[in-house]
Amino acid sequence: MTTQVKIDRGAGIAVWRQIAEWLKAEIAAGTYAEGARVPTEADIAGRFDVNRHTVRRAIAALTAEGILRADQGRGTFVAATAIDYPIRSRTRFSEIISGQDRTPSGRMIGSGTEPADALLSEALSVPLGTPLLRIETLRVVDGIPVLVGTSWFEQARFPGLLAAYAETGSFTKALSVCGIDDYTRKQSKVTAELVDQEDAAVLGLVSGQPVLVVESLNVDPQGTATQYTRTRMAADRLQVVIEN
Amino acid sequence: MTTQVKIDRGAGIAVWRQIAEWLKAEIAAGTYAEGARVPTEADIAGRFDVNRHTVRRAIAALTAEGILRADQGRGTFVAATAIDYPIRSRTRFSEIISGQDRTPSGRMIGSGTEPADALLSEALSVPLGTPLLRIETLRVVDGIPVLVGTSWFEQARFPGLLAAYAETGSFTKALSVCGIDDYTRKQSKVTAELVDQEDAAVLGLVSGQPVLVVESLNVDPQGTATQYTRTRMAADRLQVVIEN
DNA sequence: GGTAATTTGTTCGTATGTATC
DNA sequence: TGATACATACGAACAAATTAC
C-alpha cells in the first residue's frame, strides 16, 4: 500500500514542505531503508509535477535534519542512523554492537607510559605521579570508525596487560590474563566537544564536528578502581542510551 | 608553602609547557579558585623572566584543556567546571541543582500545538497526527542559562497543563494538577550536535559550539508514556552523569 | 561621562634548537 | 654533512576590550 499523495497548492503549507513530509513518511514506513538510494530529484519532481528546485529544497531540509545525505554524482541516500550505545553497569563494546546485528572490530593505535596527573590520580586512587599505562584504541563498526578511546591503568598492577591487549584486542581478555576476571562501570560522565585534529583524522571527521566525550571509571569486583577511559565518539554514528 | 619553581631551559621540556604545568598545579592546589583571576601575562612573564608570548602559549594550552578562560581587557580566569547533571530514574532539574548548592530557576519561553509526527507518535504511543501540546523551557543556574528543553504531551489527556506550567514553572506541579502524582524517566538518549541559531541566542552561545542533546521519555506510575522531552544543554556548563 | 590605565589579542620580524631525509 | 622543515622563544608595536578614576 503506497500512500496516495497529492500536492496541495495554496493550502498554507509550502510545496517543498509537503514533499519533505512525504519523503520523511516514506522513510519512516520503510520504503527506503537505511543507506538506500531515494529516487532522483528529477524523478520526484516528475512524480509531483513540480520544479526540481522545489524538490531540492525539500531534500535540503531533510539533509539539515540528518535524515538524508546527498552525494554529488551518486544520488541521495537515507542517512545511517546513529547506533545505540547503552551505558550500564556491564558495558562491553563488542557485546553491544553484536547485539545490534553489526560487526564490531577494533585495534590498538598507540600506547605509552605517563605519570598520573591530578585527575587520574584521584580517579584511580593512586598517588600523584604514579606511572600509568596508557592505551589508545580505535573501535570500528561495519568497517566505519565510530570511536577512539584512551584508557589508563596503574602500570605496576598489570605487568602483562599491554602485550595481552595488543594480542587480543580485548580489555576483558587482557585483564583476565592479569587476574581481573570481571569489571563493572561505576560512573560515566558525558559531555560534548568539538573534535580535535588528531581524532578527526582517525575517525574520518572534518574539523568543527561535535564528538560525545564519555569519561568512565571501571572497578573490579572488590570495588577497586582499575581502568579510567576517555572515549570520543562520532556524534552522528553513536548515541549514548541510558535505560532506567 | 609556595612551591619554588624555576624554568629549566634545554632540558627537553619546552618553557611554555613548564609554565603550563606550574599554573595547572597552582590551580589544582587551590591557589586560584574556580572563577578567580590568575596573574596577568605580563606578571607571569616577569616572574619567570620569559617573553609574554611564551606565557600566552601556556595559557592557550590550558584554555584548550578547558581549565582557563581569557577575556580581553579583563584578565584570565580559572574556568567554571561543568555542573553534574545525573540522569536517574527520578530526575528533577531543581532538585539536582539545589543539591549542588546552586540556585536553579527557569521559565517558559514558548508553547504551541502540533500533530504527532512519526517519532513522537511512537514515543508517546499515540496515533500519528494526534494533537500534542508543546512547551519550550529555559533553565538557568546561578543566573546563567544552561539548557533549553522542548517537551511534548498528549493534549487531550492534560487539559489544564499549559496554564499550570505557565504559573508554577514546574512540570512536577503542573502534572500533579492534572492528576499525575509522580513520573519517572524510562529512557534517555544522548547525542551531540552543533547549536542552532535559535538555541544559541537563548543560551548565549556563539554558533559552532557543541550542545549535548538528551531525548528522554517520562512515564507515569502505571508505565504510560506521558512526556517526551528534547533537551539541548550547553556542553561547557552541564555534563551528564550516569551512576551504576 | 570622558579619559587614562590595564589587560588580552594580533601581527610583524628575528634567531635558535630539533628532527628528518 | 648538508638541506630542509618545523617548533620554540624573544622583541616591538599596535589594536580591542574592560576597568578605574
Short mmCIF file of C-alpha atoms (C1' of nucleotides) in Angstrom, two decimals:
data_model
loop_
_atom_site.label_atom_id
_atom_site.label_comp_id
_atom_site.label_asym_id
_atom_site.label_seq_id
_atom_site.Cartn_x
_atom_site.Cartn_y
_atom_site.Cartn_z
CA MET A 1 0.00 0.00 0.00
CA THR A 2 1.74 3.13 -1.19
CA THR A 3 0.07 6.18 0.21
CA GLN A 4 -1.59 8.24 -2.47
CA VAL A 5 -0.18 11.71 -2.07
CA LYS A 6 -1.14 14.85 -3.90
CA ILE A 7 0.41 18.23 -3.62
CA ASP A 8 -1.92 20.78 -2.10
CA ARG A 9 -1.13 24.17 -3.56
CA GLY A 10 -2.22 27.30 -1.79
CA ALA A 11 -3.09 25.43 1.39
CA GLY A 12 -0.73 27.38 3.57
CA ILE A 13 1.92 24.68 3.52
CA ALA A 14 4.78 25.23 1.12
CA VAL A 15 5.07 22.62 -1.61
CA TRP A 16 8.65 21.81 -0.65
CA ARG A 17 7.49 21.11 2.89
CA GLN A 18 4.78 18.77 1.69
CA ILE A 19 7.34 16.87 -0.36
CA ALA A 20 9.71 16.75 2.59
CA GLU A 21 6.95 15.35 4.83
CA TRP A 22 6.07 12.76 2.19
CA LEU A 23 9.68 11.63 1.85
CA LYS A 24 10.09 11.52 5.62
CA ALA A 25 6.96 9.36 5.92
CA GLU A 26 8.18 7.01 3.18
CA ILE A 27 11.46 6.55 5.01
CA ALA A 28 9.70 6.06 8.34
CA ALA A 29 7.43 3.47 6.67
CA GLY A 30 10.46 1.57 5.46
CA THR A 31 10.02 2.15 1.74
CA TYR A 32 13.61 3.31 1.64
CA ALA A 33 15.86 1.58 4.14
CA GLU A 34 18.92 2.99 5.85
CA GLY A 35 21.66 3.54 3.29
CA ALA A 36 19.29 3.03 0.35
CA ARG A 37 19.09 5.45 -2.52
CA VAL A 38 15.95 7.53 -2.76
CA PRO A 39 14.57 8.48 -6.20
CA THR A 40 16.49 11.12 -8.10
CA GLU A 41 15.48 14.74 -7.82
CA ALA A 42 14.15 14.60 -11.39
CA ASP A 43 12.06 11.51 -10.61
CA ILE A 44 10.43 13.12 -7.61
CA ALA A 45 9.89 16.37 -9.48
CA GLY A 46 8.13 14.47 -12.27
CA ARG A 47 6.03 12.40 -9.88
CA PHE A 48 4.52 15.51 -8.27
CA ASP A 49 4.81 17.75 -11.32
CA VAL A 50 6.88 20.35 -9.54
CA ASN A 51 10.13 22.03 -10.42
CA ARG A 52 13.35 20.26 -9.50
CA HIS A 53 14.34 23.25 -7.34
CA THR A 54 11.33 22.59 -5.16
CA VAL A 55 12.46 19.01 -4.64
CA ARG A 56 15.97 20.21 -3.88
CA ARG A 57 14.62 22.46 -1.16
CA ALA A 58 12.79 19.52 0.40
CA ILE A 59 15.93 17.37 0.27
CA ALA A 60 17.99 20.19 1.73
CA ALA A 61 15.58 20.40 4.67
CA LEU A 62 15.84 16.66 5.34
CA THR A 63 19.61 16.81 4.95
CA ALA A 64 19.74 19.52 7.60
CA GLU A 65 17.66 17.25 9.82
CA GLY A 66 20.23 14.50 9.28
CA ILE A 67 17.71 12.22 7.59
CA LEU A 68 19.22 12.31 4.09
CA ARG A 69 22.71 12.61 2.71
CA ALA A 70 23.28 13.85 -0.86
CA ASP A 71 26.43 12.81 -2.71
CA GLN A 72 27.13 14.77 -5.84
CA GLY A 73 27.15 12.44 -8.83
CA ARG A 74 25.91 9.41 -6.86
CA GLY A 75 22.48 10.24 -5.62
CA THR A 76 20.66 10.93 -2.38
CA PHE A 77 20.68 8.33 0.35
CA VAL A 78 18.90 7.67 3.60
CA ALA A 79 21.45 8.65 6.23
CA ALA A 80 22.76 5.98 8.55
CA THR A 81 21.07 6.31 11.92
CA ALA A 82 23.23 6.53 14.98
CA ILE A 83 23.97 3.23 16.66
CA ASP A 84 22.65 2.92 20.20
CA TYR A 85 25.40 2.65 22.80
CA PRO A 86 23.70 1.76 26.07
CA ILE A 87 25.71 2.51 29.20
CA ARG A 88 25.02 0.09 32.01
CA SER A 89 26.94 -1.45 34.83
CA ARG A 90 28.32 -4.09 32.47
CA THR A 91 29.28 -2.26 29.29
CA ARG A 92 31.23 -4.21 26.65
CA PHE A 93 31.66 -2.65 23.23
CA SER A 94 31.71 -5.87 21.24
CA GLU A 95 28.64 -7.31 23.01
CA ILE A 96 26.69 -4.09 22.47
CA ILE A 97 27.46 -3.93 18.77
CA SER A 98 26.97 -7.64 18.10
CA GLY A 99 23.62 -7.40 19.84
CA GLN A 100 22.51 -4.93 17.18
CA ASP A 101 23.46 -7.28 14.33
CA ARG A 102 26.50 -5.27 13.42
CA THR A 103 30.13 -6.30 13.24
CA PRO A 104 32.44 -4.74 15.80
CA SER A 105 36.19 -4.60 15.48
CA GLY A 106 38.99 -2.55 16.87
CA ARG A 107 42.67 -2.16 17.12
CA MET A 108 45.28 -0.52 19.30
CA ILE A 109 46.57 2.66 17.72
CA GLY A 110 49.03 3.67 20.38
CA SER A 111 50.32 3.22 23.90
CA GLY A 112 52.72 4.75 26.32
CA THR A 113 53.57 5.45 29.92
CA GLU A 114 52.90 8.66 31.78
CA PRO A 115 52.77 9.90 35.36
CA ALA A 116 49.34 10.30 36.93
CA ASP A 117 48.11 13.90 36.90
CA ALA A 118 45.63 15.28 39.42
CA LEU A 119 42.53 13.95 37.65
CA LEU A 120 43.86 10.46 37.02
CA SER A 121 45.43 10.03 40.44
CA GLU A 122 42.12 10.79 42.10
CA ALA A 123 40.07 8.63 39.74
CA LEU A 124 42.37 5.61 40.03
CA SER A 125 43.16 6.23 43.72
CA VAL A 126 46.91 6.29 43.21
CA PRO A 127 49.46 8.90 44.35
CA LEU A 128 50.21 11.81 42.05
CA GLY A 129 52.94 10.88 39.59
CA THR A 130 52.36 7.12 39.76
CA PRO A 131 53.39 5.60 36.41
CA LEU A 132 50.32 4.78 34.35
CA LEU A 133 49.97 2.64 31.26
CA ARG A 134 48.08 4.45 28.52
CA ILE A 135 46.40 2.57 25.66
CA GLU A 136 44.75 4.23 22.66
CA THR A 137 42.09 2.25 20.86
CA LEU A 138 40.07 2.71 17.70
CA ARG A 139 36.70 0.98 17.53
CA VAL A 140 35.05 0.21 14.21
CA VAL A 141 31.51 -0.90 13.33
CA ASP A 142 30.81 -2.45 9.93
CA GLY A 143 34.06 -1.01 8.68
CA ILE A 144 33.30 2.54 9.81
CA PRO A 145 35.34 4.04 12.67
CA VAL A 146 32.98 5.19 15.41
CA LEU A 147 35.07 5.99 18.46
CA VAL A 148 38.55 6.42 19.82
CA GLY A 149 39.29 5.66 23.44
CA THR A 150 42.20 6.40 25.74
CA SER A 151 42.48 4.13 28.77
CA TRP A 152 44.78 4.42 31.75
CA PHE A 153 45.84 1.65 34.15
CA GLU A 154 48.19 1.58 37.11
CA GLN A 155 51.29 0.17 35.42
CA ALA A 156 52.77 -1.74 38.35
CA ARG A 157 49.50 -3.55 38.98
CA PHE A 158 49.10 -5.02 35.47
CA PRO A 159 52.52 -6.16 34.17
CA GLY A 160 51.44 -8.16 31.14
CA LEU A 161 48.45 -6.02 30.19
CA LEU A 162 49.87 -4.17 27.21
CA ALA A 163 51.13 -7.32 25.48
CA ALA A 164 47.88 -9.15 26.19
CA TYR A 165 45.79 -6.29 24.85
CA ALA A 166 47.96 -5.87 21.77
CA GLU A 167 47.44 -9.57 21.04
CA THR A 168 43.75 -9.99 21.82
CA GLY A 169 42.35 -6.50 21.16
CA SER A 170 40.09 -7.01 24.17
CA PHE A 171 40.36 -5.40 27.59
CA THR A 172 38.20 -8.15 29.04
CA LYS A 173 40.65 -10.82 27.93
CA ALA A 174 43.76 -8.79 28.69
CA LEU A 175 42.58 -8.03 32.24
CA SER A 176 41.71 -11.67 32.73
CA VAL A 177 45.36 -12.53 31.98
CA CYS A 178 46.26 -10.11 34.79
CA GLY A 179 43.92 -11.82 37.22
CA ILE A 180 40.92 -9.49 36.88
CA ASP A 181 38.08 -11.82 35.94
CA ASP A 182 35.35 -9.20 35.83
CA TYR A 183 34.85 -5.48 35.97
CA THR A 184 31.92 -3.10 36.06
CA ARG A 185 31.41 0.50 35.17
CA LYS A 186 30.99 2.65 38.24
CA GLN A 187 30.39 6.05 36.75
CA SER A 188 30.30 7.76 33.37
CA LYS A 189 30.35 11.46 32.61
CA VAL A 190 29.13 12.59 29.24
CA THR A 191 29.93 15.88 27.63
CA ALA A 192 30.31 17.27 24.12
CA GLU A 193 33.30 18.90 22.47
CA LEU A 194 34.48 19.82 19.04
CA VAL A 195 36.66 17.10 17.57
CA ASP A 196 40.40 17.77 17.72
CA GLN A 197 42.63 17.39 14.69
CA GLU A 198 44.10 14.06 15.68
CA ASP A 199 40.76 12.39 16.43
CA ALA A 200 39.26 13.90 13.29
CA ALA A 201 41.93 12.22 11.18
CA VAL A 202 41.42 8.85 12.86
CA LEU A 203 37.62 8.98 12.81
CA GLY A 204 37.40 10.46 9.33
CA LEU A 205 35.56 13.57 10.52
CA VAL A 206 36.03 17.11 9.33
CA SER A 207 37.11 19.64 11.92
CA GLY A 208 34.31 21.53 13.62
CA GLN A 209 32.17 18.43 14.06
CA PRO A 210 30.93 17.58 17.55
CA VAL A 211 32.02 14.48 19.44
CA LEU A 212 30.44 12.90 22.50
CA VAL A 213 33.08 12.59 25.20
CA VAL A 214 32.45 9.89 27.79
CA GLU A 215 34.80 9.64 30.76
CA SER A 216 34.25 6.43 32.65
CA LEU A 217 35.66 4.55 35.60
CA ASN A 218 35.73 0.78 35.78
CA VAL A 219 36.16 -1.12 39.03
CA ASP A 220 36.96 -4.75 39.79
CA PRO A 221 34.58 -6.97 41.81
CA GLN A 222 36.21 -5.73 45.05
CA GLY A 223 35.34 -2.16 44.08
CA THR A 224 38.92 -1.14 43.38
CA ALA A 225 39.39 1.29 40.50
CA THR A 226 41.18 -0.43 37.65
CA GLN A 227 40.64 1.49 34.44
CA TYR A 228 39.86 5.07 33.56
CA THR A 229 38.78 5.72 29.99
CA ARG A 230 38.14 8.84 27.94
CA THR A 231 36.13 7.98 24.86
CA ARG A 232 35.46 10.29 21.92
CA MET A 233 32.51 9.17 19.80
CA ALA A 234 31.49 10.46 16.38
CA ALA A 235 28.18 12.02 17.38
CA ASP A 236 26.46 11.18 14.10
CA ARG A 237 27.37 7.49 14.36
CA LEU A 238 26.81 6.63 18.02
CA GLN A 239 24.34 7.79 20.63
CA VAL A 240 24.52 7.06 24.30
CA VAL A 241 21.43 5.41 25.75
CA ILE A 242 20.55 5.41 29.43
CA GLU A 243 17.88 2.93 30.50
CA ASN A 244 16.12 3.33 33.80
CA MET B 1 54.25 26.82 51.19
CA THR B 2 54.53 28.12 47.66
CA THR B 3 56.47 25.71 45.54
CA GLN B 4 59.72 27.18 44.36
CA VAL B 5 59.68 26.79 40.60
CA LYS B 6 62.45 27.52 38.18
CA ILE B 7 62.39 27.26 34.41
CA ASP B 8 64.69 24.53 33.14
CA ARG B 9 65.99 25.55 29.75
CA GLY B 10 67.45 22.96 27.43
CA ALA B 11 66.04 20.10 29.47
CA GLY B 12 63.93 18.74 26.64
CA ILE B 13 60.71 20.28 28.00
CA ALA B 14 59.54 23.44 26.30
CA VAL B 15 59.41 26.51 28.52
CA TRP B 16 55.73 27.13 27.71
CA ARG B 17 54.92 23.59 28.83
CA GLN B 18 56.73 24.05 32.13
CA ILE B 19 54.76 27.22 32.76
CA ALA B 20 51.51 25.48 31.85
CA GLU B 21 52.29 22.66 34.28
CA TRP B 22 53.11 25.14 37.02
CA LEU B 23 49.87 27.04 36.53
CA LYS B 24 47.86 23.83 36.41
CA ALA B 25 49.46 22.70 39.68
CA GLU B 26 48.72 26.05 41.31
CA ILE B 27 45.08 25.75 40.32
CA ALA B 28 44.90 22.13 41.49
CA ALA B 29 46.47 23.20 44.80
CA GLY B 30 43.74 25.79 45.28
CA THR B 31 45.93 28.88 44.95
CA TYR B 32 43.47 30.13 42.36
CA ALA B 33 39.88 29.03 42.91
CA GLU B 34 37.19 28.50 40.33
CA GLY B 35 36.31 31.82 38.73
CA ALA B 36 39.31 33.59 40.25
CA ARG B 37 41.69 35.67 38.21
CA VAL B 38 45.15 34.32 37.64
CA PRO B 39 48.14 36.71 37.36
CA THR B 40 48.40 38.72 34.17
CA GLU B 41 50.50 37.52 31.28
CA ALA B 42 52.99 40.26 31.98
CA ASP B 43 53.21 39.26 35.66
CA ILE B 44 53.92 35.64 34.88
CA ALA B 45 56.38 36.57 32.14
CA GLY B 46 58.24 38.75 34.62
CA ARG B 47 58.16 36.14 37.37
CA PHE B 48 59.92 33.54 35.19
CA ASP B 49 61.82 36.04 33.05
CA VAL B 50 60.38 34.81 29.77
CA ASN B 51 58.64 36.53 26.88
CA ARG B 52 54.95 37.25 27.11
CA HIS B 53 54.37 35.09 24.02
CA THR B 54 55.69 32.10 25.90
CA VAL B 55 53.22 32.69 28.71
CA ARG B 56 50.45 33.15 26.17
CA ARG B 57 51.22 29.77 24.68
CA ALA B 58 50.98 28.15 28.10
CA ILE B 59 47.66 29.87 28.72
CA ALA B 60 46.41 28.84 25.28
CA ALA B 61 47.17 25.21 26.10
CA LEU B 62 45.23 25.38 29.37
CA THR B 63 42.39 27.22 27.63
CA ALA B 64 42.17 24.39 25.10
CA GLU B 65 42.01 21.98 28.02
CA GLY B 66 39.11 23.97 29.40
CA ILE B 67 40.98 24.94 32.55
CA LEU B 68 41.32 28.65 31.87
CA ARG B 69 39.23 31.30 30.14
CA ALA B 70 40.79 34.56 28.87
CA ASP B 71 38.71 37.73 28.48
CA GLN B 72 40.22 40.58 26.54
CA GLY B 73 40.60 43.63 28.74
CA ARG B 74 39.59 41.77 31.90
CA GLY B 75 42.11 39.06 32.54
CA THR B 76 42.45 35.33 32.59
CA PHE B 77 40.27 33.27 34.89
CA VAL B 78 40.01 29.74 36.17
CA ALA B 79 37.17 28.27 34.11
CA ALA B 80 33.94 27.25 35.81
CA THR B 81 33.66 23.48 35.87
CA ALA B 82 30.65 21.89 34.28
CA ILE B 83 27.76 21.17 36.62
CA ASP B 84 26.97 17.48 37.06
CA TYR B 85 23.57 16.50 35.72
CA PRO B 86 22.96 12.94 36.91
CA ILE B 87 20.33 11.04 34.96
CA ARG B 88 18.47 8.54 37.08
CA SER B 89 15.01 7.12 37.21
CA ARG B 90 13.84 10.15 39.18
CA THR B 91 15.40 13.17 37.52
CA ARG B 92 14.23 16.61 38.64
CA PHE B 93 16.17 19.64 37.48
CA SER B 94 15.60 21.79 40.52
CA GLU B 95 16.45 19.03 42.98
CA ILE B 96 19.65 18.19 41.12
CA ILE B 97 20.83 21.78 41.05
CA SER B 98 19.82 22.60 44.64
CA GLY B 99 21.69 19.50 45.74
CA GLN B 100 24.88 21.03 44.41
CA ASP B 101 24.39 24.26 46.35
CA ARG B 102 23.41 26.22 43.30
CA THR B 103 20.26 28.18 42.54
CA PRO B 104 18.02 26.79 39.82
CA SER B 105 15.40 28.76 38.01
CA GLY B 106 13.55 28.58 34.76
CA ARG B 107 10.80 29.97 32.67
CA MET B 108 8.57 29.05 29.79
CA ILE B 109 9.77 30.63 26.56
CA GLY B 110 7.15 29.28 24.22
CA SER B 111 4.34 26.83 23.61
CA GLY B 112 2.09 25.58 20.87
CA THR B 113 0.12 22.70 19.48
CA GLU B 114 1.25 20.37 16.74
CA PRO B 115 0.29 16.97 15.31
CA ALA B 116 2.39 13.99 16.35
CA ASP B 117 4.98 13.02 13.73
CA ALA B 118 6.38 9.50 13.37
CA LEU B 119 8.93 9.83 16.19
CA LEU B 120 6.58 11.43 18.70
CA SER B 121 3.64 9.16 17.98
CA GLU B 122 5.76 6.11 18.65
CA ALA B 123 7.41 7.54 21.75
CA LEU B 124 4.15 8.68 23.32
CA SER B 125 2.14 5.70 21.99
CA VAL B 126 -0.47 7.85 20.28
CA PRO B 127 -1.74 7.68 16.68
CA LEU B 128 0.08 9.69 14.03
CA GLY B 129 -1.33 13.18 13.87
CA THR B 130 -2.66 13.26 17.44
CA PRO B 131 -2.63 16.87 18.68
CA LEU B 132 0.29 17.40 21.05
CA LEU B 133 0.98 20.23 23.45
CA ARG B 134 4.50 21.56 23.04
CA ILE B 135 6.21 23.56 25.79
CA GLU B 136 9.62 25.25 25.44
CA THR B 137 11.55 25.88 28.62
CA LEU B 138 14.74 27.69 29.52
CA ARG B 139 16.60 26.50 32.62
CA VAL B 140 19.02 28.74 34.44
CA VAL B 141 21.62 28.04 37.15
CA ASP B 142 23.01 30.91 39.24
CA GLY B 143 21.75 33.32 36.61
CA ILE B 144 23.44 31.53 33.70
CA PRO B 145 21.27 29.79 31.10
CA VAL B 146 22.31 26.14 30.86
CA LEU B 147 19.70 24.34 28.83
CA VAL B 148 16.61 24.67 26.68
CA GLY B 149 14.06 21.91 26.58
CA THR B 150 11.13 21.13 24.33
CA SER B 151 8.50 18.86 25.87
CA TRP B 152 5.52 17.23 24.21
CA PHE B 153 2.36 15.94 25.90
CA GLU B 154 -0.83 14.41 24.54
CA GLN B 155 -3.04 17.46 24.55
CA ALA B 156 -6.39 15.78 25.21
CA ARG B 157 -5.01 13.98 28.24
CA PHE B 158 -3.79 17.07 30.13
CA PRO B 159 -6.32 19.92 29.72
CA GLY B 160 -5.01 22.35 32.34
CA LEU B 161 -1.32 21.56 31.93
CA LEU B 162 -0.19 24.61 29.98
CA ALA B 163 -1.81 27.08 32.37
CA ALA B 164 -0.49 25.22 35.40
CA TYR B 165 3.03 25.08 33.99
CA ALA B 166 2.98 28.73 32.98
CA GLU B 167 2.03 29.60 36.56
CA THR B 168 4.28 27.28 38.54
CA GLY B 169 7.23 26.79 36.18
CA SER B 170 7.35 23.18 37.32
CA PHE B 171 6.32 20.09 35.39
CA THR B 172 6.05 18.16 38.62
CA LYS B 173 3.46 20.60 39.99
CA ALA B 174 1.67 21.08 36.68
CA LEU B 175 1.30 17.33 36.14
CA SER B 176 0.08 16.96 39.69
CA VAL B 177 -2.75 19.39 38.86
CA CYS B 178 -3.63 17.02 36.01
CA GLY B 179 -3.74 14.02 38.31
CA ILE B 180 -0.23 12.67 37.67
CA ASP B 181 1.32 12.50 41.12
CA ASP B 182 4.63 11.02 40.08
CA TYR B 183 6.64 10.21 37.00
CA THR B 184 9.91 8.51 36.23
CA ARG B 185 12.37 8.61 33.38
CA LYS B 186 12.25 5.45 31.32
CA GLN B 187 14.96 6.09 28.77
CA SER B 188 17.34 8.82 27.70
CA LYS B 189 19.32 9.06 24.50
CA VAL B 190 22.32 11.34 24.46
CA THR B 191 23.96 12.73 21.38
CA ALA B 192 25.91 15.82 20.38
CA GLU B 193 25.14 18.45 17.78
CA LEU B 194 26.22 21.91 16.85
CA VAL B 195 23.96 24.53 18.42
CA ASP B 196 21.38 26.02 16.07
CA GLN B 197 20.87 29.75 15.74
CA GLU B 198 17.77 29.94 17.91
CA ASP B 199 19.22 27.96 20.81
CA ALA B 200 22.49 29.85 20.53
CA ALA B 201 20.65 33.13 21.05
CA VAL B 202 18.71 31.83 24.06
CA LEU B 203 21.70 30.12 25.69
CA GLY B 204 24.14 32.90 24.88
CA LEU B 205 26.42 30.66 22.86
CA VAL B 206 28.23 31.50 19.67
CA SER B 207 27.38 29.40 16.65
CA GLY B 208 29.61 26.41 16.08
CA GLN B 209 29.58 25.42 19.76
CA PRO B 210 28.57 21.87 20.66
CA VAL B 211 25.45 21.04 22.64
CA LEU B 212 24.53 17.83 24.39
CA VAL B 213 21.14 16.69 23.13
CA VAL B 214 19.20 14.46 25.50
CA GLU B 215 15.94 12.94 24.29
CA SER B 216 14.04 11.41 27.16
CA LEU B 217 10.76 9.69 27.82
CA ASN B 218 8.90 10.02 31.11
CA VAL B 219 6.24 7.57 32.21
CA ASP B 220 3.60 7.70 34.94
CA PRO B 221 3.48 5.11 37.78
CA GLN B 222 1.34 2.85 35.55
CA GLY B 223 4.07 2.89 32.93
CA THR B 224 2.12 5.01 30.45
CA ALA B 225 4.19 7.44 28.43
CA THR B 226 3.35 11.00 29.45
CA GLN B 227 6.11 13.35 28.38
CA TYR B 228 8.74 13.31 25.67
CA THR B 229 11.48 15.90 26.00
CA ARG B 230 14.30 17.04 23.78
CA THR B 231 16.87 18.93 25.83
CA ARG B 232 19.78 20.95 24.43
CA MET B 233 22.45 21.59 27.06
CA ALA B 234 25.41 23.98 26.79
CA ALA B 235 28.19 21.39 26.81
CA ASP B 236 30.61 23.58 28.72
CA ARG B 237 28.13 24.23 31.54
CA LEU B 238 26.49 20.86 32.15
CA GLN B 239 27.71 17.30 31.92
CA VAL B 240 25.53 14.23 32.05
CA VAL B 241 26.50 11.75 34.76
CA ILE B 242 25.50 8.10 34.73
CA GLU B 243 25.92 6.24 38.01
CA ASN B 244 25.95 2.46 38.09
"C1'" DG C 1 30.80 60.93 31.38
"C1'" DG C 2 35.23 61.21 29.48
"C1'" DT C 3 39.92 59.74 29.80
"C1'" DA C 4 43.72 57.09 31.13
"C1'" DA C 5 45.42 52.77 32.67
"C1'" DT C 6 45.20 47.94 32.43
"C1'" DT C 7 44.96 43.62 30.12
"C1'" DT C 8 44.39 40.42 26.43
"C1'" DG C 9 44.61 39.81 21.17
"C1'" DT C 10 47.19 40.24 16.75
"C1'" DT C 11 50.87 40.86 13.57
"C1'" DC C 12 55.08 41.80 12.10
"C1'" DG C 13 60.22 40.17 12.34
"C1'" DT C 14 64.41 37.55 14.04
"C1'" DA C 15 67.02 33.82 15.94
"C1'" DT C 16 67.75 29.20 17.57
"C1'" DG C 17 67.05 24.29 18.51
"C1'" DT C 18 65.49 19.77 16.72
"C1'" DA C 19 64.10 16.10 13.71
"C1'" DT C 20 64.31 14.04 9.14
"C1'" DC C 21 65.99 12.75 4.82
"C1'" DT D 1 77.43 16.62 6.12
"C1'" DG D 2 74.10 19.49 4.15
"C1'" DA D 3 69.43 20.82 3.19
"C1'" DT D 4 65.06 21.39 4.81
"C1'" DA D 5 61.09 21.84 7.56
"C1'" DC D 6 59.09 22.73 11.86
"C1'" DA D 7 58.59 24.06 16.60
"C1'" DT D 8 60.30 27.13 20.07
"C1'" DA D 9 61.48 31.59 22.06
"C1'" DC D 10 62.17 36.55 22.05
"C1'" DG D 11 61.19 41.56 20.78
"C1'" DA D 12 58.43 45.52 19.40
"C1'" DA D 13 54.39 47.72 18.27
"C1'" DC D 14 49.62 48.32 17.97
"C1'" DA D 15 44.51 47.01 18.31
"C1'" DA D 16 40.49 45.99 21.15
"C1'" DA D 17 38.05 45.46 25.34
"C1'" DT D 18 37.42 46.47 30.00
"C1'" DT D 19 38.02 48.87 34.28
"C1'" DA D 20 39.27 52.69 37.42
"C1'" DC D 21 39.49 57.34 38.41
#
